Amino acid sequence: MALSAKDHNLPTVRSLLKSQTPNVQEPSTLRTPLHIAILACEGQSAELNGATNGASVSHANGAVVDELSLPVLTKAEKTITLLLQNGAIWNSLDVNNETPGCIAYRLGLTSLYEVMVDAGVRAELLFGRLDGYMTLGDGDSEDENDDEDEEMGESGVEIVEELVVDEGKLEDGEEAPQLVAERTALEKAEEEAIPVTSEEYLNSKLEIDDERILDEDKNGVMMSWETEIMSRTVNLLLPSTESSTPGPKVLNIGYGMGIVDSFFQSRNPSSHHIIEAHPQVIEKLENSPIASKQGVVIHKGRWQDILPGLVEDGTITFDAIYFDTFAEDYDQLKLFFMEYVIALLEPTGKFGFFNGLGADRQIAYDVYKKVVEMDLLEAGLDTEWHEVKVDSKKMEGEGEWKGVRRKYWDLERYWLPISNFMG
Ligand SMILES: C[S@@+](CC[C@H](N)C(=O)[O-])C[C@H]1O[C@@H](n2cnc3c(N)ncnc32)[C@H](O)[C@@H]1O
């Protein structure tokens, strides 16, 4: 299977799929046929393939003729589509901690990358399980694969010994030292990615300074590099042309470092509700200048416990609602906009949230962006996305992540969502 996938030999792959799983992995590299089919396109480009792209596909009586003479990228796209249609797992990891889509992205193979993103969206919608803000294909991958394995019966990931090992010939049972090191790196990445639960976080002792908030396990809760994002968010939620008297009514979930609340304050809100659950952050909020500002209402506790009362009370709606919590799964964000944004947002109001879903891996980020947009639509909310450049390399150079357990952000571009009711 691996060799046929590498050659994009469609007839052979099709025939092998009748008796084999598409999720075999090379024992040493952990690459699946999807990884291999994509890797084999290294050096290919749309231009190289463009002239004849698809041109030689001819159909006679419904049969595809001469598949082997198609341009490489076309053949590759057909091969990975075929593998996916036959149950190939879209986000399995190789020893380099890369999914097939990560490889397509790294090699600049845009058309193949898009196929992998769409496969991810389909899988996530099917399994309805965006399990965390921070992980996809990392700590969560076992779970994700578990689900997909269930769907596929016994034919989940299978490691076969017959495959060619790129790294050279080794004696039976012997492992190349670099592979041992790579595995260790993968294991380390997986271990670091185990997400903290909301309960653990809310009970943990925080380290708070002017630059960041870390939890007990040194997970980054909030960092000052997000200031630009918070500022742009408030500008888009409350466009200055709409500044009026009385000032806007705003609701923010998650005070953190108070950055977004300071920007909200600069718009002289007539009403500014803040919900915060962590005792240390509440203390910081109560001692901040914001606490004594007119119109500020501090709700101490989890939004899940506070909002039902606010909705039942029925006396207030908001022009802008922002949501940015920590250690909560995607299902909580979804619950928030399905239940509470609908109930609490003014008909002309705007809703935003910190879009950090899957932000340690480009393909996860792109998949989540599409899935969340579809869920927002289901809630009756249209979403515009605004691009904010993030200089990840500079952050790295300046040691921004020093002392932080794992980078929760590793991308060059933040997609800032602003939603409003359709129509
Ligand atoms: C990322 S920080 C928010 C940062 C904020 N946007 C800013 O500009 O500084 C997340 C905050 O949400 C709070 N939080 C986490 N879970 C919560 C919950 N269920 N209800 C209310 N607040 C919560 C955390 O304690 C933390 O202060």
Tab-separated table of C-alpha atoms and ligand atoms in Angstrom:
chain	number	residue	atom	x	y	z
A	1	MET	CA	0.000	0.000	0.000
A	2	ALA	CA	2.765	2.442	0.948
A	3	LEU	CA	4.630	1.924	-2.310
A	4	SER	CA	1.490	2.291	-4.416
A	5	ALA	CA	0.525	5.415	-2.468
A	6	LYS	CA	4.003	6.816	-3.072
A	7	ASP	CA	3.642	6.174	-6.824
A	8	HIS	CA	0.058	7.471	-6.796
A	9	ASN	CA	-0.807	4.266	-8.542
A	10	LEU	CA	-4.564	4.636	-8.375
A	11	PRO	CA	-5.594	1.269	-9.848
A	12	THR	CA	-3.325	-0.618	-7.421
A	13	VAL	CA	-4.317	1.452	-4.388
A	14	ARG	CA	-7.978	0.911	-5.305
A	15	SER	CA	-7.468	-2.800	-5.569
A	16	LEU	CA	-5.427	-3.056	-2.313
A	17	LEU	CA	-8.093	-1.145	-0.414
A	18	LYS	CA	-10.473	-4.041	-0.984
A	19	SER	CA	-8.464	-6.126	1.458
A	20	GLN	CA	-6.285	-3.688	3.422
A	21	THR	CA	-6.757	-0.779	5.788
A	22	PRO	CA	-5.500	2.610	4.574
A	23	ASN	CA	-4.127	3.240	8.063
A	24	VAL	CA	-1.043	1.066	8.021
A	25	GLN	CA	1.982	2.895	9.401
A	26	GLU	CA	5.628	2.459	8.579
A	27	PRO	CA	7.048	1.086	11.824
A	28	SER	CA	9.980	3.469	12.017
A	29	THR	CA	8.492	6.698	10.691
A	30	LEU	CA	4.850	6.088	11.627
A	31	ARG	CA	3.896	7.435	8.212
A	32	THR	CA	0.580	6.313	6.754
A	33	PRO	CA	-0.158	6.017	3.018
A	34	LEU	CA	-1.596	9.557	3.250
A	35	HIS	CA	1.720	10.909	4.578
A	36	ILE	CA	3.608	8.996	1.931
A	37	ALA	CA	1.389	10.042	-0.999
A	38	ILE	CA	1.839	13.685	-0.007
A	39	LEU	CA	5.567	13.472	0.697
A	40	ALA	CA	6.088	12.017	-2.764
A	41	CYS	CA	4.972	15.383	-4.217
A	42	GLU	CA	7.912	17.297	-2.756
A	43	GLY	CA	9.138	19.783	-5.364
A	44	GLN	CA	5.877	19.733	-7.310
A	45	SER	CA	4.007	22.974	-7.858
A	46	ALA	CA	0.723	24.021	-9.405
A	47	GLU	CA	2.702	25.672	-12.235
A	48	LEU	CA	4.604	22.481	-12.963
A	49	ASN	CA	1.363	20.541	-13.028
A	50	GLY	CA	-0.933	23.285	-14.262
A	51	ALA	CA	-0.465	23.044	-18.019
A	52	THR	CA	-1.862	19.589	-18.219
A	53	ASN	CA	-3.657	19.494	-14.899
A	54	GLY	CA	-6.679	17.297	-15.375
A	55	ALA	CA	-6.414	17.608	-19.151
A	56	SER	CA	-5.634	13.997	-19.757
A	57	VAL	CA	-8.537	12.672	-17.693
A	58	SER	CA	-10.803	11.162	-20.255
A	59	HIS	CA	-13.897	9.198	-19.510
A	60	ALA	CA	-15.219	6.503	-21.767
A	61	ASN	CA	-18.456	4.922	-20.673
A	62	GLY	CA	-17.867	6.248	-17.176
A	63	ALA	CA	-14.427	4.647	-16.841
A	64	VAL	CA	-11.392	6.730	-16.031
A	65	VAL	CA	-8.837	6.216	-18.749
A	66	ASP	CA	-5.083	6.408	-18.300
A	67	GLU	CA	-4.977	7.484	-14.662
A	68	LEU	CA	-1.257	6.783	-14.503
A	69	SER	CA	-0.395	9.470	-17.023
A	70	LEU	CA	-2.098	12.273	-15.110
A	71	PRO	CA	0.044	15.126	-13.722
A	72	VAL	CA	1.601	14.251	-10.363
A	73	LEU	CA	-0.504	16.609	-8.232
A	74	THR	CA	-3.724	15.455	-9.866
A	75	LYS	CA	-2.821	11.832	-9.265
A	76	ALA	CA	-1.812	12.628	-5.690
A	77	GLU	CA	-5.068	14.449	-5.029
A	78	LYS	CA	-7.042	11.523	-6.391
A	79	THR	CA	-4.984	9.090	-4.340
A	80	ILE	CA	-5.470	10.901	-1.042
A	81	THR	CA	-9.176	11.404	-1.789
A	82	LEU	CA	-9.485	7.669	-2.427
A	83	LEU	CA	-7.660	6.848	0.813
A	84	LEU	CA	-9.862	9.251	2.783
A	85	GLN	CA	-13.028	7.843	1.232
A	86	ASN	CA	-11.881	4.462	2.457
A	87	GLY	CA	-11.432	5.503	6.071
A	88	ALA	CA	-7.906	6.952	6.178
A	89	ILE	CA	-7.456	8.926	9.393
A	90	TRP	CA	-6.813	12.539	8.472
A	91	ASN	CA	-4.768	13.536	11.516
A	92	SER	CA	-2.531	10.640	12.473
A	93	LEU	CA	0.950	11.689	13.505
A	94	ASP	CA	4.294	10.498	12.214
A	95	VAL	CA	7.465	10.513	14.305
A	96	ASN	CA	8.068	14.125	13.384
A	97	ASN	CA	4.739	15.011	14.987
A	98	GLU	CA	3.302	15.832	11.559
A	99	THR	CA	-0.119	14.957	10.166
A	100	PRO	CA	-0.388	14.415	6.389
A	101	GLY	CA	-1.875	17.924	6.148
A	102	CYS	CA	1.107	19.399	8.041
A	103	ILE	CA	3.400	17.922	5.394
A	104	ALA	CA	1.276	19.342	2.554
A	105	TYR	CA	1.413	22.752	4.254
A	106	ARG	CA	5.161	22.595	4.835
A	107	LEU	CA	5.813	21.616	1.212
A	108	GLY	CA	3.492	24.343	-0.100
A	109	LEU	CA	1.171	21.807	-1.758
A	110	THR	CA	-1.933	23.970	-1.486
A	111	SER	CA	-4.386	21.762	-3.354
A	112	LEU	CA	-3.454	18.723	-1.258
A	113	TYR	CA	-3.560	20.805	1.918
A	114	GLU	CA	-7.112	21.904	1.099
A	115	VAL	CA	-8.188	18.294	0.599
A	116	MET	CA	-6.787	17.471	4.043
A	117	VAL	CA	-8.468	20.483	5.693
A	118	ASP	CA	-11.826	19.479	4.209
A	119	ALA	CA	-11.293	15.919	5.409
A	120	GLY	CA	-10.634	17.293	8.910
A	121	VAL	CA	-13.780	19.406	8.816
A	122	ARG	CA	-15.860	16.414	7.712
A	123	ALA	CA	-14.404	14.215	10.445
A	124	GLU	CA	-14.882	16.825	13.168
A	125	LEU	CA	-18.456	17.515	12.094
A	126	LEU	CA	-19.159	13.803	11.950
A	127	PHE	CA	-17.772	13.080	15.366
A	128	GLY	CA	-18.901	16.417	16.780
A	129	ARG	CA	-15.923	16.580	18.971
A	130	LEU	CA	-13.693	19.591	19.093
A	131	ASP	CA	-12.359	18.510	22.417
A	132	GLY	CA	-10.202	21.386	23.458
A	133	TYR	CA	-8.876	24.747	22.501
A	134	MET	CA	-5.329	23.679	22.475
A	135	THR	CA	-5.042	20.233	21.067
A	136	LEU	CA	-5.803	18.423	17.918
A	137	GLY	CA	-3.661	15.673	16.604
A	138	ASP	CA	-1.578	16.072	19.762
A	139	GLY	CA	-2.726	14.976	23.169
A	140	ASP	CA	-6.198	14.483	21.821
A	141	SER	CA	-5.191	12.441	18.863
A	142	GLU	CA	-5.556	9.143	20.630
A	143	ASP	CA	-9.101	9.982	21.529
A	144	GLU	CA	-9.881	11.187	18.054
A	145	ASN	CA	-8.417	8.089	16.558
A	146	ASP	CA	-10.290	5.974	19.073
A	147	ASP	CA	-13.537	7.324	17.717
A	148	GLU	CA	-12.497	6.793	14.175
A	149	ASP	CA	-11.316	3.303	15.035
A	150	GLU	CA	-14.724	2.562	16.467
A	151	GLU	CA	-16.264	3.635	13.208
A	152	MET	CA	-13.864	1.407	11.304
A	153	GLY	CA	-14.189	-1.641	13.504
A	154	GLU	CA	-10.921	-3.459	13.989
A	155	SER	CA	-9.151	-1.836	11.087
A	156	GLY	CA	-7.620	1.159	12.784
A	157	VAL	CA	-3.955	2.096	12.657
A	158	GLU	CA	-1.826	-0.906	12.006
A	159	ILE	CA	1.944	-1.006	12.040
A	160	VAL	CA	3.349	-3.281	9.382
A	161	GLU	CA	6.872	-4.505	9.239
A	162	GLU	CA	7.199	-5.039	5.506
A	163	LEU	CA	7.545	-1.387	4.591
A	164	VAL	CA	10.661	0.325	3.398
A	165	VAL	CA	12.430	2.350	6.070
A	166	ASP	CA	13.903	5.506	4.580
A	167	GLU	CA	16.573	5.841	7.230
A	168	GLY	CA	18.580	2.894	6.023
A	169	LYS	CA	18.792	-0.783	6.837
A	170	LEU	CA	18.839	-1.861	10.456
A	171	GLU	CA	19.127	-5.206	12.139
A	172	ASP	CA	15.942	-6.748	13.519
A	173	GLY	CA	14.846	-4.922	16.661
A	174	GLU	CA	17.474	-2.218	16.199
A	175	GLU	CA	16.370	1.400	16.017
A	176	ALA	CA	18.214	4.306	14.417
A	177	PRO	CA	19.348	6.681	17.185
A	178	GLN	CA	17.727	9.684	15.504
A	179	LEU	CA	14.408	7.819	15.437
A	180	VAL	CA	14.621	7.094	19.135
A	181	ALA	CA	15.265	10.792	19.686
A	182	GLU	CA	12.354	11.721	17.422
A	183	ARG	CA	10.012	9.365	19.208
A	184	THR	CA	11.043	10.854	22.498
A	185	ALA	CA	10.274	14.298	21.099
A	186	LEU	CA	6.855	13.097	19.969
A	187	GLU	CA	6.132	11.496	23.318
A	188	LYS	CA	7.235	14.701	25.033
A	189	ALA	CA	4.957	16.779	22.795
A	190	GLU	CA	2.050	14.470	23.542
A	191	GLU	CA	2.726	14.585	27.258
A	192	GLU	CA	2.947	18.383	27.257
A	193	ALA	CA	-0.299	18.611	25.324
A	194	ILE	CA	-2.423	16.867	27.940
A	195	PRO	CA	-4.899	19.611	28.667
A	196	VAL	CA	-5.626	20.868	32.146
A	197	THR	CA	-9.296	20.548	33.116
A	198	SER	CA	-11.379	23.560	34.072
A	199	GLU	CA	-11.744	22.295	37.619
A	200	GLU	CA	-7.992	21.742	38.013
A	201	TYR	CA	-7.307	25.194	36.633
A	202	LEU	CA	-9.830	26.967	38.852
A	203	ASN	CA	-8.280	25.269	41.898
A	204	SER	CA	-4.701	25.939	40.896
A	205	LYS	CA	-2.426	28.609	42.285
A	206	LEU	CA	-1.614	31.183	39.624
A	207	GLU	CA	1.575	33.105	38.953
A	208	ILE	CA	0.463	36.573	37.932
A	209	ASP	CA	2.732	39.394	36.744
A	210	ASP	CA	2.491	42.301	34.295
A	211	GLU	CA	3.458	40.170	31.320
A	212	ARG	CA	1.513	36.983	31.856
A	213	ILE	CA	-0.556	34.637	33.955
A	214	LEU	CA	0.619	31.046	34.372
A	215	ASP	CA	-1.218	28.263	36.159
A	216	GLU	CA	0.376	25.862	38.627
A	217	ASP	CA	1.678	23.647	35.789
A	218	LYS	CA	3.184	26.670	33.981
A	219	ASN	CA	0.487	26.652	31.304
A	220	GLY	CA	0.082	30.082	29.770
A	221	VAL	CA	-3.353	31.413	30.744
A	222	MET	CA	-2.905	34.894	29.274
A	223	MET	CA	0.093	36.746	27.845
A	224	SER	CA	0.707	40.351	26.982
A	225	TRP	CA	1.492	39.574	23.304
A	226	GLU	CA	-2.274	39.232	22.862
A	227	THR	CA	-2.776	42.966	23.514
A	228	GLU	CA	-2.952	43.832	19.800
A	229	ILE	CA	-5.599	41.149	19.310
A	230	MET	CA	-7.667	42.481	22.224
A	231	SER	CA	-7.404	46.042	20.948
A	232	ARG	CA	-8.482	45.113	17.403
A	233	THR	CA	-11.307	43.002	18.820
A	234	VAL	CA	-12.773	45.914	20.773
A	235	ASN	CA	-12.419	48.226	17.744
A	236	LEU	CA	-14.369	45.752	15.642
A	237	LEU	CA	-16.962	44.918	18.296
A	238	LEU	CA	-17.594	48.600	18.964
A	239	PRO	CA	-16.766	50.529	15.782
A	240	SER	CA	-15.983	54.099	16.850
A	241	THR	CA	-18.546	55.546	14.434
A	242	GLU	CA	-21.165	53.970	16.636
A	243	SER	CA	-19.873	55.563	19.840
A	244	SER	CA	-22.835	57.331	21.328
A	245	THR	CA	-24.443	58.497	24.541
A	246	PRO	CA	-25.322	56.559	26.545
A	247	GLY	CA	-22.258	54.393	25.967
A	248	PRO	CA	-22.455	50.768	24.851
A	249	LYS	CA	-23.445	47.863	27.062
A	250	VAL	CA	-20.763	45.181	27.095
A	251	LEU	CA	-20.287	41.731	28.577
A	252	ASN	CA	-16.872	40.092	28.947
A	253	ILE	CA	-16.309	36.524	30.073
A	254	GLY	CA	-12.838	35.998	31.578
A	255	TYR	CA	-10.944	38.967	33.052
A	256	GLY	CA	-7.426	37.491	32.853
A	257	MET	CA	-5.017	40.422	32.690
A	258	GLY	CA	-7.872	42.872	32.190
A	259	ILE	CA	-6.550	43.839	28.772
A	260	VAL	CA	-9.792	43.564	26.832
A	261	ASP	CA	-11.710	45.161	29.726
A	262	SER	CA	-9.369	48.171	29.671
A	263	PHE	CA	-10.085	48.606	25.959
A	264	PHE	CA	-13.819	48.283	26.646
A	265	GLN	CA	-13.484	50.921	29.363
A	266	SER	CA	-11.915	53.343	26.884
A	267	ARG	CA	-15.315	53.334	25.097
A	268	ASN	CA	-17.099	54.650	28.215
A	269	PRO	CA	-19.591	51.829	28.419
A	270	SER	CA	-22.868	52.611	30.156
A	271	SER	CA	-22.865	49.061	31.437
A	272	HIS	CA	-19.847	46.747	31.654
A	273	HIS	CA	-20.419	43.253	33.049
A	274	ILE	CA	-17.397	41.053	33.768
A	275	ILE	CA	-17.659	37.390	34.728
A	276	GLU	CA	-14.564	35.825	36.303
A	277	ALA	CA	-14.208	32.512	38.116
A	278	HIS	CA	-10.648	32.229	39.454
A	279	PRO	CA	-10.300	33.557	43.040
A	280	GLN	CA	-6.878	35.158	42.448
A	281	VAL	CA	-8.022	36.872	39.263
A	282	ILE	CA	-11.190	38.067	41.021
A	283	GLU	CA	-9.020	39.584	43.753
A	284	LYS	CA	-6.895	41.331	41.143
A	285	LEU	CA	-10.000	42.625	39.394
A	286	GLU	CA	-11.521	43.915	42.599
A	287	ASN	CA	-8.326	45.854	43.331
A	288	SER	CA	-8.069	47.317	39.832
A	289	PRO	CA	-9.265	50.806	38.818
A	290	ILE	CA	-11.873	49.159	36.565
A	291	ALA	CA	-13.769	47.809	39.582
A	292	SER	CA	-14.829	51.269	40.738
A	293	LYS	CA	-15.843	52.599	37.327
A	294	GLN	CA	-19.444	53.542	36.795
A	295	GLY	CA	-21.528	50.813	35.198
A	296	VAL	CA	-19.076	48.033	36.026
A	297	VAL	CA	-20.724	44.899	37.429
A	298	ILE	CA	-18.451	42.093	38.591
A	299	HIS	CA	-19.906	38.595	38.666
A	300	LYS	CA	-17.780	36.236	40.716
A	301	GLY	CA	-18.024	32.638	39.544
A	302	ARG	CA	-18.260	30.481	36.455
A	303	TRP	CA	-20.260	31.879	33.552
A	304	GLN	CA	-22.088	28.553	33.426
A	305	ASP	CA	-23.486	29.299	36.902
A	306	ILE	CA	-24.056	33.023	36.451
A	307	LEU	CA	-25.597	33.420	33.018
A	308	PRO	CA	-28.798	31.408	33.555
A	309	GLY	CA	-29.751	33.954	36.265
A	310	LEU	CA	-28.887	36.915	34.035
A	311	VAL	CA	-31.018	35.499	31.219
A	312	GLU	CA	-33.897	34.715	33.568
A	313	ASP	CA	-33.680	38.199	34.994
A	314	GLY	CA	-34.325	39.455	31.469
A	315	THR	CA	-33.490	43.089	32.211
A	316	ILE	CA	-30.304	43.461	30.196
A	317	THR	CA	-28.981	42.782	26.715
A	318	PHE	CA	-25.569	43.778	25.323
A	319	ASP	CA	-24.174	45.612	22.305
A	320	ALA	CA	-20.977	43.586	22.499
A	321	ILE	CA	-20.179	40.228	24.050
A	322	TYR	CA	-16.654	38.827	24.289
A	323	PHE	CA	-15.676	35.318	25.407
A	324	ASP	CA	-12.145	34.282	26.377
A	325	THR	CA	-11.871	31.672	29.109
A	326	PHE	CA	-9.237	29.055	29.835
A	327	ALA	CA	-9.132	25.250	30.127
A	328	GLU	CA	-12.582	24.815	28.655
A	329	ASP	CA	-13.520	22.529	25.771
A	330	TYR	CA	-15.000	23.685	22.519
A	331	ASP	CA	-18.386	22.344	23.590
A	332	GLN	CA	-18.464	25.100	26.238
A	333	LEU	CA	-17.835	27.841	23.680
A	334	LYS	CA	-20.530	26.276	21.505
A	335	LEU	CA	-22.935	26.131	24.450
A	336	PHE	CA	-22.130	29.769	25.164
A	337	PHE	CA	-23.089	31.060	21.733
A	338	MET	CA	-25.955	28.619	21.182
A	339	GLU	CA	-27.641	29.455	24.495
A	340	TYR	CA	-26.410	32.771	25.820
A	341	VAL	CA	-25.308	34.926	22.920
A	342	ILE	CA	-28.709	34.341	21.364
A	343	ALA	CA	-30.414	35.373	24.607
A	344	LEU	CA	-28.204	38.296	25.607
A	345	LEU	CA	-27.022	40.002	22.412
A	346	GLU	CA	-28.915	43.015	21.071
A	347	PRO	CA	-30.324	42.356	17.572
A	348	THR	CA	-27.683	44.727	16.144
A	349	GLY	CA	-24.965	43.656	18.602
A	350	LYS	CA	-21.683	41.890	17.910
A	351	PHE	CA	-20.107	38.805	19.419
A	352	GLY	CA	-16.415	37.885	19.494
A	353	PHE	CA	-14.254	35.233	21.103
A	354	PHE	CA	-10.575	34.450	21.405
A	355	ASN	CA	-9.950	32.190	18.447
A	356	GLY	CA	-7.207	29.966	19.779
A	357	LEU	CA	-8.720	26.674	18.688
A	358	GLY	CA	-5.951	24.347	17.539
A	359	ALA	CA	-3.489	27.232	17.348
A	360	ASP	CA	-0.379	25.114	17.832
A	361	ARG	CA	-0.864	23.479	14.431
A	362	GLN	CA	-1.860	25.219	11.198
A	363	ILE	CA	-4.158	22.499	9.903
A	364	ALA	CA	-5.975	22.197	13.228
A	365	TYR	CA	-6.483	25.959	13.258
A	366	ASP	CA	-7.852	25.935	9.700
A	367	VAL	CA	-10.162	22.988	10.415
A	368	TYR	CA	-11.529	24.543	13.608
A	369	LYS	CA	-12.088	27.886	11.897
A	370	LYS	CA	-14.375	26.233	9.362
A	371	VAL	CA	-16.184	24.099	11.951
A	372	VAL	CA	-16.836	26.955	14.370
A	373	GLU	CA	-18.115	29.114	11.515
A	374	MET	CA	-20.633	26.401	10.613
A	375	ASP	CA	-21.755	26.060	14.229
A	376	LEU	CA	-22.136	29.837	14.539
A	377	LEU	CA	-24.253	29.789	11.416
A	378	GLU	CA	-26.429	27.117	12.985
A	379	ALA	CA	-26.912	29.508	15.907
A	380	GLY	CA	-28.065	32.180	13.451
A	381	LEU	CA	-24.773	34.095	13.528
A	382	ASP	CA	-22.840	35.298	10.507
A	383	THR	CA	-19.078	35.616	11.021
A	384	GLU	CA	-16.484	37.909	9.466
A	385	TRP	CA	-12.834	36.971	9.881
A	386	HIS	CA	-10.156	39.646	10.244
A	387	GLU	CA	-6.490	38.841	9.824
A	388	VAL	CA	-4.023	39.882	12.523
A	389	LYS	CA	-0.319	39.204	11.922
A	390	VAL	CA	1.473	37.555	14.838
A	391	ASP	CA	5.249	37.593	14.789
A	392	SER	CA	5.790	34.107	16.213
A	393	LYS	CA	9.474	34.068	15.208
A	394	LYS	CA	10.140	37.326	17.039
A	395	MET	CA	8.328	36.000	20.094
A	396	GLU	CA	10.549	32.951	19.983
A	397	GLY	CA	13.688	35.088	19.673
A	398	GLU	CA	12.689	37.274	22.585
A	399	GLY	CA	12.094	34.251	24.762
A	400	GLU	CA	8.399	35.064	25.117
A	401	TRP	CA	7.634	31.429	25.914
A	402	LYS	CA	10.465	30.993	28.410
A	403	GLY	CA	9.186	29.166	31.474
A	404	VAL	CA	5.864	28.345	29.788
A	405	ARG	CA	5.068	24.645	29.623
A	406	ARG	CA	3.995	24.654	26.000
A	407	LYS	CA	3.388	27.193	23.305
A	408	TYR	CA	-0.345	27.548	22.868
A	409	TRP	CA	0.263	29.693	19.816
A	410	ASP	CA	2.589	28.780	16.956
A	411	LEU	CA	1.139	30.511	13.910
A	412	GLU	CA	1.899	33.642	11.920
A	413	ARG	CA	-1.706	34.728	11.473
A	414	TYR	CA	-4.582	35.137	13.920
A	415	TRP	CA	-8.099	35.001	12.492
A	416	LEU	CA	-10.237	37.353	14.533
A	417	PRO	CA	-13.937	36.465	14.450
A	418	ILE	CA	-16.765	39.004	14.661
A	419	SER	CA	-20.289	37.598	14.521
A	420	ASN	CA	-23.682	39.200	14.300
A	421	PHE	CA	-27.209	37.945	13.794
A	422	MET	CA	-28.016	37.027	10.220
A	423	GLY	CA	-30.201	39.452	8.363
B	1	LIG	C1	-7.287	34.052	28.712
B	1	LIG	S1	-7.849	34.779	30.167
B	1	LIG	C2	-8.774	36.161	29.596
B	1	LIG	C3	-7.904	37.258	29.121
B	1	LIG	C4	-8.634	38.541	28.824
B	1	LIG	N1	-9.331	38.463	27.571
B	1	LIG	C5	-7.674	39.708	28.780
B	1	LIG	O1	-7.768	40.508	27.848
B	1	LIG	O2	-6.820	39.826	29.654
B	1	LIG	C6	-9.086	33.671	30.672
B	1	LIG	C7	-9.814	34.045	31.939
B	1	LIG	O3	-11.014	33.280	32.015
B	1	LIG	C8	-11.218	32.890	33.360
B	1	LIG	N2	-12.114	31.721	33.365
B	1	LIG	C9	-11.805	30.436	33.073
B	1	LIG	N3	-12.899	29.674	33.130
B	1	LIG	C10	-13.932	30.489	33.464
B	1	LIG	C11	-15.326	30.264	33.653
B	1	LIG	N4	-15.877	29.069	33.499
B	1	LIG	N5	-16.095	31.325	33.984
B	1	LIG	C12	-15.549	32.560	34.128
B	1	LIG	N6	-14.231	32.813	33.952
B	1	LIG	C13	-13.426	31.794	33.625
B	1	LIG	C14	-9.821	32.612	33.828
B	1	LIG	O4	-9.708	32.595	35.227
B	1	LIG	C15	-9.031	33.745	33.193
B	1	LIG	O5	-8.989	34.854	34.028
